[in-house]
mmCIF file of C-alpha atoms (C1' of nucleotides) in Angstrom:
data_model
loop_
_atom_site.group_PDB
_atom_site.id
_atom_site.type_symbol
_atom_site.label_atom_id
_atom_site.label_comp_id
_atom_site.label_asym_id
_atom_site.label_seq_id
_atom_site.Cartn_x
_atom_site.Cartn_y
_atom_site.Cartn_z
ATOM 1 C CA UNK F 1 -66.525 -41.511 75.814
ATOM 2 C CA UNK F 2 -69.634 -39.263 76.325
ATOM 3 C CA UNK F 3 -72.430 -40.068 73.838
ATOM 4 C CA UNK F 4 -73.662 -36.298 73.663
ATOM 5 C CA UNK F 5 -70.340 -35.579 71.572
ATOM 6 C CA UNK F 6 -71.815 -38.168 69.167
ATOM 7 C CA UNK F 7 -74.977 -36.689 69.079
ATOM 8 C CA UNK F 8 -72.916 -33.136 68.363
ATOM 9 C CA UNK F 9 -71.362 -34.387 65.321
ATOM 10 C CA UNK F 10 -74.602 -35.698 63.915
ATOM 11 C CA UNK F 11 -76.519 -32.472 64.655
ATOM 12 C CA UNK F 12 -73.679 -30.136 63.192
ATOM 13 C CA UNK F 13 -73.358 -32.190 60.247
ATOM 14 C CA UNK F 14 -76.911 -32.100 59.615
ATOM 15 C CA UNK F 15 -76.881 -28.354 59.804
ATOM 16 C CA UNK F 16 -73.326 -28.278 57.302
ATOM 17 C CA UNK F 17 -71.435 -27.167 60.029
ATOM 18 C CA UNK F 18 -68.187 -28.100 61.312
ATOM 19 C CA UNK F 19 -67.286 -30.401 64.192
ATOM 20 C CA UNK F 20 -64.437 -28.607 65.891
ATOM 21 C CA UNK F 21 -62.556 -29.794 68.997
ATOM 22 C CA UNK F 22 -63.538 -26.648 70.994
ATOM 23 C CA UNK F 23 -67.267 -27.397 70.100
ATOM 24 C CA UNK F 24 -66.883 -30.924 71.965
ATOM 25 C CA UNK F 25 -64.754 -29.615 74.676
ATOM 26 C CA UNK F 26 -67.665 -26.798 75.847
ATOM 27 C CA UNK F 27 -70.180 -29.431 75.455
ATOM 28 C CA UNK F 28 -68.505 -32.006 77.325
ATOM 29 C CA UNK F 29 -67.338 -29.444 80.409
ATOM 30 C CA UNK F 30 -71.648 -28.727 80.325
ATOM 31 C CA UNK F 31 -72.389 -32.246 80.516
ATOM 32 C CA UNK F 32 -69.580 -32.809 83.364
ATOM 33 C CA UNK F 33 -71.079 -29.395 85.339
ATOM 34 C CA UNK F 34 -74.687 -30.137 85.012
ATOM 35 C CA UNK F 35 -75.512 -26.579 84.740
ATOM 36 C CA UNK F 36 -73.040 -23.735 84.672
ATOM 37 C CA UNK F 37 -72.390 -20.266 83.515
ATOM 38 C CA UNK F 38 -70.371 -19.622 80.814
ATOM 39 C CA UNK F 39 -67.852 -18.603 82.922
ATOM 40 C CA UNK F 40 -67.779 -21.912 84.647
ATOM 41 C CA UNK F 41 -67.548 -23.435 81.605
ATOM 42 C CA UNK F 42 -64.535 -21.683 80.466
ATOM 43 C CA UNK F 43 -62.957 -22.527 83.762
ATOM 44 C CA UNK F 44 -63.794 -25.854 83.223
ATOM 45 C CA UNK F 45 -62.746 -26.321 79.608
ATOM 46 C CA UNK F 46 -59.239 -24.299 80.351
ATOM 47 C CA UNK F 47 -57.777 -27.972 81.699
ATOM 48 C CA UNK F 48 -58.038 -29.401 78.725
ATOM 49 C CA UNK F 49 -57.775 -26.563 75.836
ATOM 50 C CA UNK F 50 -56.078 -23.752 77.868
ATOM 51 C CA UNK F 51 -55.886 -21.479 74.646
ATOM 52 C CA UNK F 52 -59.980 -21.741 74.285
ATOM 53 C CA UNK F 53 -61.218 -18.144 74.614
ATOM 54 C CA UNK F 54 -64.129 -17.106 76.675
ATOM 55 C CA UNK F 55 -65.527 -15.662 73.329
ATOM 56 C CA UNK F 56 -65.494 -18.973 71.777
ATOM 57 C CA UNK F 57 -67.257 -20.309 75.045
ATOM 58 C CA UNK F 58 -70.000 -17.759 74.333
ATOM 59 C CA UNK F 59 -70.663 -18.431 71.023
ATOM 60 C CA UNK F 60 -70.584 -21.970 71.166
ATOM 61 C CA UNK F 61 -73.147 -21.998 73.944
ATOM 62 C CA UNK F 62 -75.333 -19.853 71.834
ATOM 63 C CA UNK F 63 -74.830 -22.257 69.016
ATOM 64 C CA UNK F 64 -75.674 -25.109 70.677
ATOM 65 C CA UNK F 65 -78.926 -23.600 72.185
ATOM 66 C CA UNK F 66 -79.837 -22.561 68.839
ATOM 67 C CA UNK F 67 -79.272 -26.421 67.666
ATOM 68 C CA UNK F 68 -81.342 -27.505 70.791
ATOM 69 C CA UNK F 69 -78.623 -29.566 72.235
ATOM 70 C CA UNK F 70 -78.294 -27.051 75.100
ATOM 71 C CA UNK F 71 -80.844 -24.496 76.762
ATOM 72 C CA UNK F 72 -80.473 -21.918 79.486
ATOM 73 C CA UNK F 73 -82.032 -20.213 82.486
ATOM 74 C CA UNK F 74 -81.595 -17.195 84.478
ATOM 75 C CA UNK F 75 -80.791 -18.308 87.869
ATOM 76 C CA UNK F 76 -80.160 -15.755 90.663
ATOM 77 C CA UNK F 77 -78.005 -12.763 90.378
ATOM 78 C CA UNK F 78 -76.135 -12.090 86.748
ATOM 79 C CA UNK F 79 -74.797 -15.072 84.792
ATOM 80 C CA UNK F 80 -77.137 -17.308 82.906
ATOM 81 C CA UNK F 81 -77.081 -21.030 83.695
ATOM 82 C CA UNK F 82 -76.785 -23.623 80.903
ATOM 83 C CA UNK F 83 -77.453 -27.206 80.629
ATOM 84 C CA UNK F 84 -77.973 -29.918 78.095
ATOM 85 C CA UNK F 85 -81.434 -30.083 76.652
ATOM 86 C CA UNK F 86 -81.880 -33.755 77.490
ATOM 87 C CA UNK F 87 -81.162 -32.537 81.059
ATOM 88 C CA UNK F 88 -84.363 -30.364 80.912
ATOM 89 C CA UNK F 89 -87.007 -32.509 82.429
ATOM 90 C CA UNK F 90 -86.573 -30.837 86.348
ATOM 91 C CA UNK F 91 -86.817 -27.295 87.673
ATOM 92 C CA UNK F 92 -83.970 -25.770 89.467
ATOM 93 C CA UNK F 93 -84.316 -24.563 93.078
ATOM 94 C CA UNK F 94 -82.038 -21.756 93.503
ATOM 95 C CA UNK F 95 -81.120 -20.884 96.884
ATOM 96 C CA UNK F 96 -80.685 -16.837 97.692
ATOM 97 C CA UNK F 97 -78.834 -17.740 100.641
ATOM 98 C CA UNK F 98 -76.136 -19.745 99.506
ATOM 99 C CA UNK F 99 -76.350 -19.471 95.807
ATOM 100 C CA UNK F 100 -76.304 -23.310 95.453
ATOM 101 C CA UNK F 101 -78.775 -24.641 92.606
ATOM 102 C CA UNK F 102 -80.331 -28.160 93.189
ATOM 103 C CA UNK F 103 -82.779 -29.983 90.618
ATOM 104 C CA UNK F 104 -86.075 -31.278 91.432
ATOM 105 C CA UNK F 105 -88.442 -33.847 89.492
ATOM 106 C CA UNK F 106 -91.642 -32.040 90.281
ATOM 107 C CA UNK F 107 -95.027 -33.223 88.710
ATOM 108 C CA UNK F 108 -97.000 -30.399 89.710
ATOM 109 C CA UNK F 109 -94.938 -27.926 87.710
ATOM 110 C CA UNK F 110 -96.777 -29.408 84.902
ATOM 111 C CA UNK F 111 -99.820 -28.725 86.439
ATOM 112 C CA UNK F 112 -98.995 -25.220 87.026
ATOM 113 C CA UNK F 113 -98.012 -24.843 83.498
ATOM 114 C CA UNK F 114 -101.477 -26.431 82.321
ATOM 115 C CA UNK F 115 -103.567 -24.085 84.544
ATOM 116 C CA UNK F 116 -101.461 -20.850 82.836
ATOM 117 C CA UNK F 117 -101.741 -22.542 79.386
ATOM 118 C CA UNK F 118 -105.731 -22.553 80.118
ATOM 119 C CA UNK F 119 -106.142 -19.718 82.001
ATOM 120 C CA UNK F 120 -103.719 -17.026 79.996
ATOM 121 C CA UNK F 121 -103.017 -19.007 77.067
ATOM 122 C CA UNK F 122 -99.438 -18.739 77.947
ATOM 123 C CA UNK F 123 -97.301 -21.849 76.930
ATOM 124 C CA UNK F 124 -94.632 -22.092 79.742
ATOM 125 C CA UNK F 125 -91.310 -23.658 78.892
ATOM 126 C CA UNK F 126 -91.209 -26.169 82.013
ATOM 127 C CA UNK F 127 -87.653 -26.985 81.195
ATOM 128 C CA UNK F 128 -86.615 -23.363 82.269
ATOM 129 C CA UNK F 129 -88.791 -23.200 85.345
ATOM 130 C CA UNK F 130 -86.582 -22.068 88.518
ATOM 131 C CA UNK F 131 -87.977 -21.604 92.132
ATOM 132 C CA UNK F 132 -86.108 -18.861 94.213
ATOM 133 C CA UNK F 133 -85.985 -19.418 97.934
ATOM 134 C CA UNK F 134 -83.894 -20.842 100.674
ATOM 135 C CA UNK F 135 -82.302 -24.434 100.728
ATOM 136 C CA UNK F 136 -82.940 -26.841 103.353
ATOM 137 C CA UNK F 137 -79.254 -26.845 104.773
ATOM 138 C CA UNK F 138 -79.544 -22.732 104.709
ATOM 139 C CA UNK F 139 -82.970 -22.707 106.390
ATOM 140 C CA UNK F 140 -81.208 -24.820 109.256
ATOM 141 C CA UNK F 141 -78.128 -23.022 109.969
ATOM 142 C CA UNK F 142 -79.776 -19.542 109.837
ATOM 143 C CA UNK F 143 -82.285 -18.832 112.558
ATOM 144 C CA UNK F 144 -85.282 -20.029 110.828
ATOM 145 C CA UNK F 145 -88.226 -17.988 111.940
ATOM 146 C CA UNK F 146 -87.178 -14.495 112.192
ATOM 147 C CA UNK F 147 -83.983 -14.222 110.254
ATOM 148 C CA UNK F 148 -85.232 -14.898 106.822
ATOM 149 C CA UNK F 149 -85.439 -11.291 105.945
ATOM 150 C CA UNK F 150 -83.230 -9.793 108.727
ATOM 151 C CA UNK F 151 -80.296 -11.923 109.042
ATOM 152 C CA UNK F 152 -78.816 -11.589 105.389
ATOM 153 C CA UNK F 153 -78.509 -8.029 104.707
ATOM 154 C CA UNK F 154 -76.805 -9.426 101.623
ATOM 155 C CA UNK F 155 -78.337 -12.141 100.178
ATOM 156 C CA UNK F 156 -76.395 -14.351 97.151
ATOM 157 C CA UNK F 157 -79.003 -12.855 94.611
ATOM 158 C CA UNK E 1 -100.732 11.206 97.237
ATOM 159 C CA UNK E 2 -99.332 7.673 97.207
ATOM 160 C CA UNK E 3 -99.924 5.837 100.402
ATOM 161 C CA UNK E 4 -96.375 3.647 99.847
ATOM 162 C CA UNK E 5 -94.437 7.054 100.644
ATOM 163 C CA UNK E 6 -95.961 7.385 103.991
ATOM 164 C CA UNK E 7 -95.462 3.712 104.569
ATOM 165 C CA UNK E 8 -91.527 4.539 103.565
ATOM 166 C CA UNK E 9 -91.276 7.451 105.865
ATOM 167 C CA UNK E 10 -92.505 4.896 108.603
ATOM 168 C CA UNK E 11 -90.041 2.373 107.956
ATOM 169 C CA UNK E 12 -87.038 4.772 107.306
ATOM 170 C CA UNK E 13 -87.781 6.329 110.598
ATOM 171 C CA UNK E 14 -87.883 2.865 112.083
ATOM 172 C CA UNK E 15 -84.429 2.025 111.149
ATOM 173 C CA UNK E 16 -82.947 5.654 111.778
ATOM 174 C CA UNK E 17 -82.826 6.053 108.253
ATOM 175 C CA UNK E 18 -83.203 9.395 106.386
ATOM 176 C CA UNK E 19 -86.249 10.085 104.360
ATOM 177 C CA UNK E 20 -85.020 11.825 101.115
ATOM 178 C CA UNK E 21 -87.265 13.096 97.965
ATOM 179 C CA UNK E 22 -84.591 10.883 95.920
ATOM 180 C CA UNK E 23 -86.086 7.828 97.760
ATOM 181 C CA UNK E 24 -89.865 8.808 97.886
ATOM 182 C CA UNK E 25 -89.355 9.253 93.593
ATOM 183 C CA UNK E 26 -87.807 5.834 93.214
ATOM 184 C CA UNK E 27 -90.663 3.963 95.270
ATOM 185 C CA UNK E 28 -93.259 6.337 93.470
ATOM 186 C CA UNK E 29 -91.703 5.173 89.828
ATOM 187 C CA UNK E 30 -91.862 1.836 90.954
ATOM 188 C CA UNK E 31 -95.341 2.036 92.104
ATOM 189 C CA UNK E 32 -96.386 3.858 88.894
ATOM 190 C CA UNK E 33 -94.444 1.132 86.804
ATOM 191 C CA UNK E 34 -95.736 -2.103 88.492
ATOM 192 C CA UNK E 35 -92.554 -3.727 87.924
ATOM 193 C CA UNK E 36 -89.548 -2.637 86.270
ATOM 194 C CA UNK E 37 -85.956 -2.474 85.575
ATOM 195 C CA UNK E 38 -83.559 -0.159 87.482
ATOM 196 C CA UNK E 39 -83.016 1.488 83.991
ATOM 197 C CA UNK E 40 -86.455 1.753 83.438
ATOM 198 C CA UNK E 41 -87.164 3.273 86.929
ATOM 199 C CA UNK E 42 -84.339 5.598 86.421
ATOM 200 C CA UNK E 43 -85.981 6.992 83.156
ATOM 201 C CA UNK E 44 -89.268 7.420 85.109
ATOM 202 C CA UNK E 45 -87.732 9.259 87.931
ATOM 203 C CA UNK E 46 -86.095 11.656 85.513
ATOM 204 C CA UNK E 47 -89.081 13.460 84.570
ATOM 205 C CA UNK E 48 -89.236 14.718 88.145
ATOM 206 C CA UNK E 49 -85.839 14.652 88.961
ATOM 207 C CA UNK E 50 -83.513 15.174 86.301
ATOM 208 C CA UNK E 51 -80.417 15.015 88.384
ATOM 209 C CA UNK E 52 -81.094 11.921 90.280
ATOM 210 C CA UNK E 53 -78.105 9.481 89.198
ATOM 211 C CA UNK E 54 -78.593 5.959 88.159
ATOM 212 C CA UNK E 55 -76.249 4.833 91.108
ATOM 213 C CA UNK E 56 -78.928 6.269 93.601
ATOM 214 C CA UNK E 57 -81.466 4.386 91.584
ATOM 215 C CA UNK E 58 -79.452 1.120 92.100
ATOM 216 C CA UNK E 59 -78.438 2.211 96.097
ATOM 217 C CA UNK E 60 -82.058 2.816 96.840
ATOM 218 C CA UNK E 61 -83.632 -0.149 95.120
ATOM 219 C CA UNK E 62 -81.460 -2.167 97.204
ATOM 220 C CA UNK E 63 -82.036 -0.449 100.271
ATOM 221 C CA UNK E 64 -85.769 -0.995 99.867
ATOM 222 C CA UNK E 65 -85.173 -4.564 99.169
ATOM 223 C CA UNK E 66 -83.456 -4.792 102.483
ATOM 224 C CA UNK E 67 -86.691 -2.708 104.224
ATOM 225 C CA UNK E 68 -88.753 -5.376 102.690
ATOM 226 C CA UNK E 69 -90.763 -2.656 100.905
ATOM 227 C CA UNK E 70 -89.731 -3.941 97.202
ATOM 228 C CA UNK E 71 -88.631 -7.506 95.638
ATOM 229 C CA UNK E 72 -87.055 -8.482 92.690
ATOM 230 C CA UNK E 73 -87.037 -11.213 90.361
ATOM 231 C CA UNK E 74 -84.936 -12.108 87.193
ATOM 232 C CA UNK E 75 -87.114 -12.147 84.371
ATOM 233 C CA UNK E 76 -85.818 -12.572 80.819
ATOM 234 C CA UNK E 77 -82.277 -11.552 79.876
ATOM 235 C CA UNK E 78 -80.132 -9.549 82.284
ATOM 236 C CA UNK E 79 -81.880 -6.858 84.161
ATOM 237 C CA UNK E 80 -83.628 -7.784 87.436
ATOM 238 C CA UNK E 81 -87.384 -6.637 87.595
ATOM 239 C CA UNK E 82 -88.200 -4.645 90.799
ATOM 240 C CA UNK E 83 -91.838 -4.320 91.978
ATOM 241 C CA UNK E 84 -93.462 -3.456 95.560
ATOM 242 C CA UNK E 85 -93.596 -6.253 97.978
ATOM 243 C CA UNK E 86 -97.045 -5.545 98.438
ATOM 244 C CA UNK E 87 -97.667 -6.270 95.006
ATOM 245 C CA UNK E 88 -96.177 -9.875 95.414
ATOM 246 C CA UNK E 89 -99.175 -11.899 95.114
ATOM 247 C CA UNK E 90 -98.704 -13.156 91.893
ATOM 248 C CA UNK E 91 -96.316 -14.857 89.819
ATOM 249 C CA UNK E 92 -95.060 -13.290 86.306
ATOM 250 C CA UNK E 93 -95.139 -14.742 82.849
ATOM 251 C CA UNK E 94 -92.398 -13.610 80.653
ATOM 252 C CA UNK E 95 -92.415 -14.051 76.948
ATOM 253 C CA UNK E 96 -89.354 -14.895 75.390
ATOM 254 C CA UNK E 97 -90.586 -13.810 71.834
ATOM 255 C CA UNK E 98 -91.572 -10.380 72.426
ATOM 256 C CA UNK E 99 -90.301 -9.699 76.373
ATOM 257 C CA UNK E 100 -93.459 -8.745 77.857
ATOM 258 C CA UNK E 101 -94.157 -9.783 81.208
ATOM 259 C CA UNK E 102 -98.037 -10.226 82.376
ATOM 260 C CA UNK E 103 -98.762 -11.170 85.971
ATOM 261 C CA UNK E 104 -100.827 -14.014 86.792
ATOM 262 C CA UNK E 105 -102.830 -14.835 89.731
ATOM 263 C CA UNK E 106 -102.135 -18.950 90.018
ATOM 264 C CA UNK E 107 -103.266 -20.806 93.114
ATOM 265 C CA UNK E 108 -101.413 -24.178 91.933
ATOM 266 C CA UNK E 109 -98.195 -22.183 92.202
ATOM 267 C CA UNK E 110 -98.634 -22.274 96.075
ATOM 268 C CA UNK E 111 -99.155 -26.268 95.827
ATOM 269 C CA UNK E 112 -96.210 -26.380 93.898
ATOM 270 C CA UNK E 113 -93.860 -24.294 96.267
ATOM 271 C CA UNK E 114 -95.752 -26.755 98.989
ATOM 272 C CA UNK E 115 -94.631 -29.825 97.361
ATOM 273 C CA UNK E 116 -91.140 -28.612 96.892
ATOM 274 C CA UNK E 117 -90.846 -27.745 100.746
ATOM 275 C CA UNK E 118 -92.357 -31.183 101.660
ATOM 276 C CA UNK E 119 -89.862 -33.174 99.466
ATOM 277 C CA UNK E 120 -86.811 -31.374 99.281
ATOM 278 C CA UNK E 121 -87.083 -28.791 102.261
ATOM 279 C CA UNK E 122 -86.918 -25.858 100.061
ATOM 280 C CA UNK E 123 -88.752 -22.660 100.985
ATOM 281 C CA UNK E 124 -89.876 -21.116 97.659
ATOM 282 C CA UNK E 125 -90.603 -17.509 97.508
ATOM 283 C CA UNK E 126 -93.557 -17.693 95.518
ATOM 284 C CA UNK E 127 -93.639 -14.022 95.081
ATOM 285 C CA UNK E 128 -90.333 -14.368 93.011
ATOM 286 C CA UNK E 129 -91.680 -17.037 90.633
ATOM 287 C CA UNK E 130 -91.724 -16.324 87.125
ATOM 288 C CA UNK E 131 -92.285 -18.250 83.992
ATOM 289 C CA UNK E 132 -90.531 -18.482 80.715
ATOM 290 C CA UNK E 133 -92.610 -19.348 77.859
ATOM 291 C CA UNK E 134 -94.527 -18.046 74.771
ATOM 292 C CA UNK E 135 -97.344 -15.419 75.284
ATOM 293 C CA UNK E 136 -100.933 -15.882 73.615
ATOM 294 C CA UNK E 137 -100.489 -13.419 71.095
ATOM 295 C CA UNK E 138 -96.660 -14.448 70.131
ATOM 296 C CA UNK E 139 -98.204 -17.970 69.704
ATOM 297 C CA UNK E 140 -100.922 -16.839 67.504
ATOM 298 C CA UNK E 141 -98.707 -14.759 65.295
ATOM 299 C CA UNK E 142 -95.635 -16.791 64.478
ATOM 300 C CA UNK E 143 -96.572 -20.472 63.205
ATOM 301 C CA UNK E 144 -97.540 -22.077 66.171
ATOM 302 C CA UNK E 145 -96.702 -25.710 65.642
ATOM 303 C CA UNK E 146 -93.072 -26.026 63.871
ATOM 304 C CA UNK E 147 -91.786 -22.553 64.502
ATOM 305 C CA UNK E 148 -91.213 -22.636 68.217
ATOM 306 C CA UNK E 149 -87.634 -23.098 67.963
ATOM 307 C CA UNK E 150 -86.546 -23.154 63.982
ATOM 308 C CA UNK E 151 -88.244 -19.805 63.443
ATOM 309 C CA UNK E 152 -86.534 -17.367 65.604
ATOM 310 C CA UNK E 153 -83.119 -18.191 65.404
ATOM 311 C CA UNK E 154 -82.644 -15.211 67.961
ATOM 312 C CA UNK E 155 -85.207 -15.352 70.738
ATOM 313 C CA UNK E 156 -85.907 -12.173 72.827
ATOM 314 C CA UNK E 157 -84.055 -13.765 75.748
ATOM 315 C "C1'" DT V 1 -58.523 -24.878 48.611
ATOM 316 C "C1'" DT V 2 -61.433 -22.227 51.125
ATOM 317 C "C1'" DG V 3 -64.578 -20.243 54.104
ATOM 318 C "C1'" DA V 4 -66.540 -21.383 58.813
ATOM 319 C "C1'" DG V 5 -64.543 -21.230 63.113
ATOM 320 C "C1'" DT V 6 -61.144 -19.623 66.587
ATOM 321 C "C1'" DG V 7 -58.064 -16.203 69.290
ATOM 322 C "C1'" DC V 8 -57.192 -11.874 70.708
ATOM 323 C "C1'" DA V 9 -58.093 -7.406 71.561
ATOM 324 C "C1'" DA V 10 -60.856 -3.742 71.623
ATOM 325 C "C1'" DA V 11 -66.027 -1.800 72.461
ATOM 326 C "C1'" DG V 12 -70.593 -2.227 74.834
ATOM 327 C "C1'" DT V 13 -73.776 -2.363 78.264
ATOM 328 C "C1'" DA V 14 -75.007 -2.954 83.183
ATOM 329 C "C1'" DT V 15 -73.963 -2.107 87.812
ATOM 330 C "C1'" DT V 16 -70.719 -0.852 91.512
ATOM 331 C "C1'" DT V 17 -67.493 1.894 93.920
ATOM 332 C "C1'" DG V 18 -64.682 6.202 95.741
ATOM 333 C "C1'" DC V 19 -64.906 10.334 97.364
ATOM 334 C "C1'" DA V 20 -66.426 15.158 97.723
ATOM 335 C "C1'" DT V 21 -70.435 17.907 98.464
ATOM 336 C "C1'" DT V 22 -74.741 18.417 99.855
ATOM 337 C "C1'" DC V 23 -78.773 18.279 103.014
ATOM 338 C "C1'" DC V 24 -81.941 15.674 106.599
ATOM 339 C "C1'" DA V 25 -82.853 15.394 111.469
ATOM 340 C "C1'" DT U 1 -73.826 20.668 112.889
ATOM 341 C "C1'" DG U 2 -72.578 15.872 111.836
ATOM 342 C "C1'" DG U 3 -72.920 12.087 109.511
ATOM 343 C "C1'" DA U 4 -75.978 9.783 106.253
ATOM 344 C "C1'" DA U 5 -77.014 10.243 101.224
ATOM 345 C "C1'" DT U 6 -76.333 11.854 96.695
ATOM 346 C "C1'" DG U 7 -73.891 13.016 92.332
ATOM 347 C "C1'" DC U 8 -70.155 12.130 89.740
ATOM 348 C "C1'" DA U 9 -66.822 9.537 87.417
ATOM 349 C "C1'" DA U 10 -63.877 5.935 87.684
ATOM 350 C "C1'" DA U 11 -63.611 0.965 88.078
ATOM 351 C "C1'" DT U 12 -65.769 -3.848 87.421
ATOM 352 C "C1'" DA U 13 -67.855 -7.467 85.497
ATOM 353 C "C1'" DC U 14 -69.977 -9.638 81.810
ATOM 354 C "C1'" DT U 15 -70.811 -10.341 76.882
ATOM 355 C "C1'" DT U 16 -70.366 -8.644 71.731
ATOM 356 C "C1'" DT U 17 -67.871 -7.751 68.223
ATOM 357 C "C1'" DG U 18 -63.909 -7.081 64.169
ATOM 358 C "C1'" DC U 19 -60.416 -8.895 62.191
ATOM 359 C "C1'" DA U 20 -56.551 -11.922 60.712
ATOM 360 C "C1'" DC U 21 -55.253 -16.604 61.091
ATOM 361 C "C1'" DT U 22 -56.125 -21.543 61.394
ATOM 362 C "C1'" DC U 23 -57.858 -25.648 60.535
ATOM 363 C "C1'" DA U 24 -62.005 -29.013 59.295
ATOM 364 C "C1'" DA U 25 -64.337 -30.550 54.889
#
DNA sequence: TTGAGTGCAAAGTATTTGCATTCCA
DNA sequence: TGGAATGCAAATACTTTGCACTCAA
């Protein structure tokens, strides 16, 4: 039994909102996926609740975000990626070649945020930080040197 | 007379592509704007070429990116933001409250990229780096402490 | 019981694509 | 002239919204 669902019930109760199975399904799916677009979440939820509509996924994710249970980032192309708020102590490395997203625990990210705060007064949300680039396996596959720009005329992003 | 346009002609010729006025307009607009969404570029271009269609803006930006003349990042919500490739030596600070985008020259960004490369083999494109957060003026306006999450139920992003 | 929450379908918004026409090389 | 590039409109993808029905409290 996922602990997040328990937390969810508590948070919802605290706000006088209703704990519905749909909301649990969406949260469970997201927990299982780690990070995912609304579309992927919907796919995943279909397995346990075939009638749950995309609208509900969008509405639920928005609500969960407002409640501070989940957060989202804009990785690559179009769809935003959601993940548990408790899962926010890392940054995302998004490969523009294969579209893969890996997480990284990087201390320097905080140093960067600190510097930006000191010099520009800008308060960075480190949890939403994502780096665009090329992952290790893609860099190995393609001809590392020259290919970077010329090779993929149609990058993932 | 913008120097970028001269460079554009050269780059296009080198690839056997045609130098059309539309392509110059798009590039000029982007140069003037600094960084902008396809939509904003189109708006700007309307002033000099009212008949230029949105499709052409999209196609041109895609081409220019492939040519390495411009680059894009995903700032806030949906629309990608384009900027000149020569303009890539900075990172973006995107305010989720007011949507404003400011640029910052931060040395630590490179250090962060270096650490990620060393530990994960991930090659970061520092030019695409953007930080999500709250800008100085917004932080000052809203109640800085508690309000961060509770206040704006509907953040810009 | 009763109104918050859901499902469905229609409406938006952003971007892409097909094709006939235009015009750069 | 000949084919690349454009403009227009239709097509897609993604997300939001209106409304009647359902069900958690």
